[in-house]
């Protein structure tokens, strides 16, 4: 793997998660042919057409911190992009972090003990150390800036793309049926 040139190393371990997984798949779909390498699990190797460094650690563990850091150092990519706010704290290279939302910080009462503190630590460190923060909406950017106003120059809104699989011809009979029940919430 050391002889492969990777401008970007993308953490793709959450590719099977719903929101973040769609985000990862969208990035990879649009960047085919680019010098990107991935971090991922063995079970996901067939999902990708990019070189992949296999990892074994479970998320949110100390071993994850060590293993991801050592894999990044092994490949020496120009930039590490994590599509989730967790990144190896020992990493000192170029870093881009995507923070989709900060619901753990806004509504800590709805999460198990420790999730708030874990999220707060990693989000704070990401905002301090990342070269750029991507968030997927103006609302998420605004939420981040309420707590971390000093990070305004780092936070960039990049909206999620929509996969072509969600586009189809409109069934006009179904549309008329739904419109009879105004007002409605999607």
PDB file of C-alpha atoms in Angstrom, residues 2 14 19 23 36 45 90 97 99-101 107 113 123-124 129 140 149 152 154-155 169 173 176 178:
ATOM      1  CA  UNK A   2       2.927   2.363   0.555  1.00  0.00           C
ATOM      2  CA  UNK A  14     -19.344   4.307   8.396  1.00  0.00           C
ATOM      3  CA  UNK A  19     -26.847   9.384   6.786  1.00  0.00           C
ATOM      4  CA  UNK A  23     -22.552  10.971   2.388  1.00  0.00           C
ATOM      5  CA  UNK A  36      -8.103   8.721  -2.911  1.00  0.00           C
ATOM      6  CA  UNK A  45     -13.926  -3.984   0.499  1.00  0.00           C
ATOM      7  CA  UNK A  90      -2.367  12.031  17.832  1.00  0.00           C
ATOM      8  CA  UNK A  97     -13.628  16.953   9.404  1.00  0.00           C
ATOM      9  CA  UNK A  99     -19.673  17.593  11.317  1.00  0.00           C
ATOM     10  CA  UNK A 100     -23.225  16.808  10.255  1.00  0.00           C
ATOM     11  CA  UNK A 101     -24.868  18.171  13.390  1.00  0.00           C
ATOM     12  CA  UNK A 107     -29.881  17.745  23.551  1.00  0.00           C
ATOM     13  CA  UNK A 113     -24.028   9.046  29.760  1.00  0.00           C
ATOM     14  CA  UNK A 123     -15.978  18.472  18.198  1.00  0.00           C
ATOM     15  CA  UNK A 124     -14.016  21.050  20.178  1.00  0.00           C
ATOM     16  CA  UNK A 129      -7.124  21.479  14.907  1.00  0.00           C
ATOM     17  CA  UNK A 140     -25.589  23.090  11.539  1.00  0.00           C
ATOM     18  CA  UNK A 149     -17.732  31.469  17.383  1.00  0.00           C
ATOM     19  CA  UNK A 152     -16.193  30.853  11.733  1.00  0.00           C
ATOM     20  CA  UNK A 154     -12.973  27.176   9.176  1.00  0.00           C
ATOM     21  CA  UNK A 155     -16.601  26.088   8.833  1.00  0.00           C
ATOM     22  CA  UNK A 169     -41.317  10.199 -12.822  1.00  0.00           C
ATOM     23  CA  UNK A 173     -52.668  10.007  -9.279  1.00  0.00           C
ATOM     24  CA  UNK A 176     -53.347  14.339  -6.361  1.00  0.00           C
ATOM     25  CA  UNK A 178     -51.543  13.360  -1.234  1.00  0.00           C
TER      26      UNK A 178
END
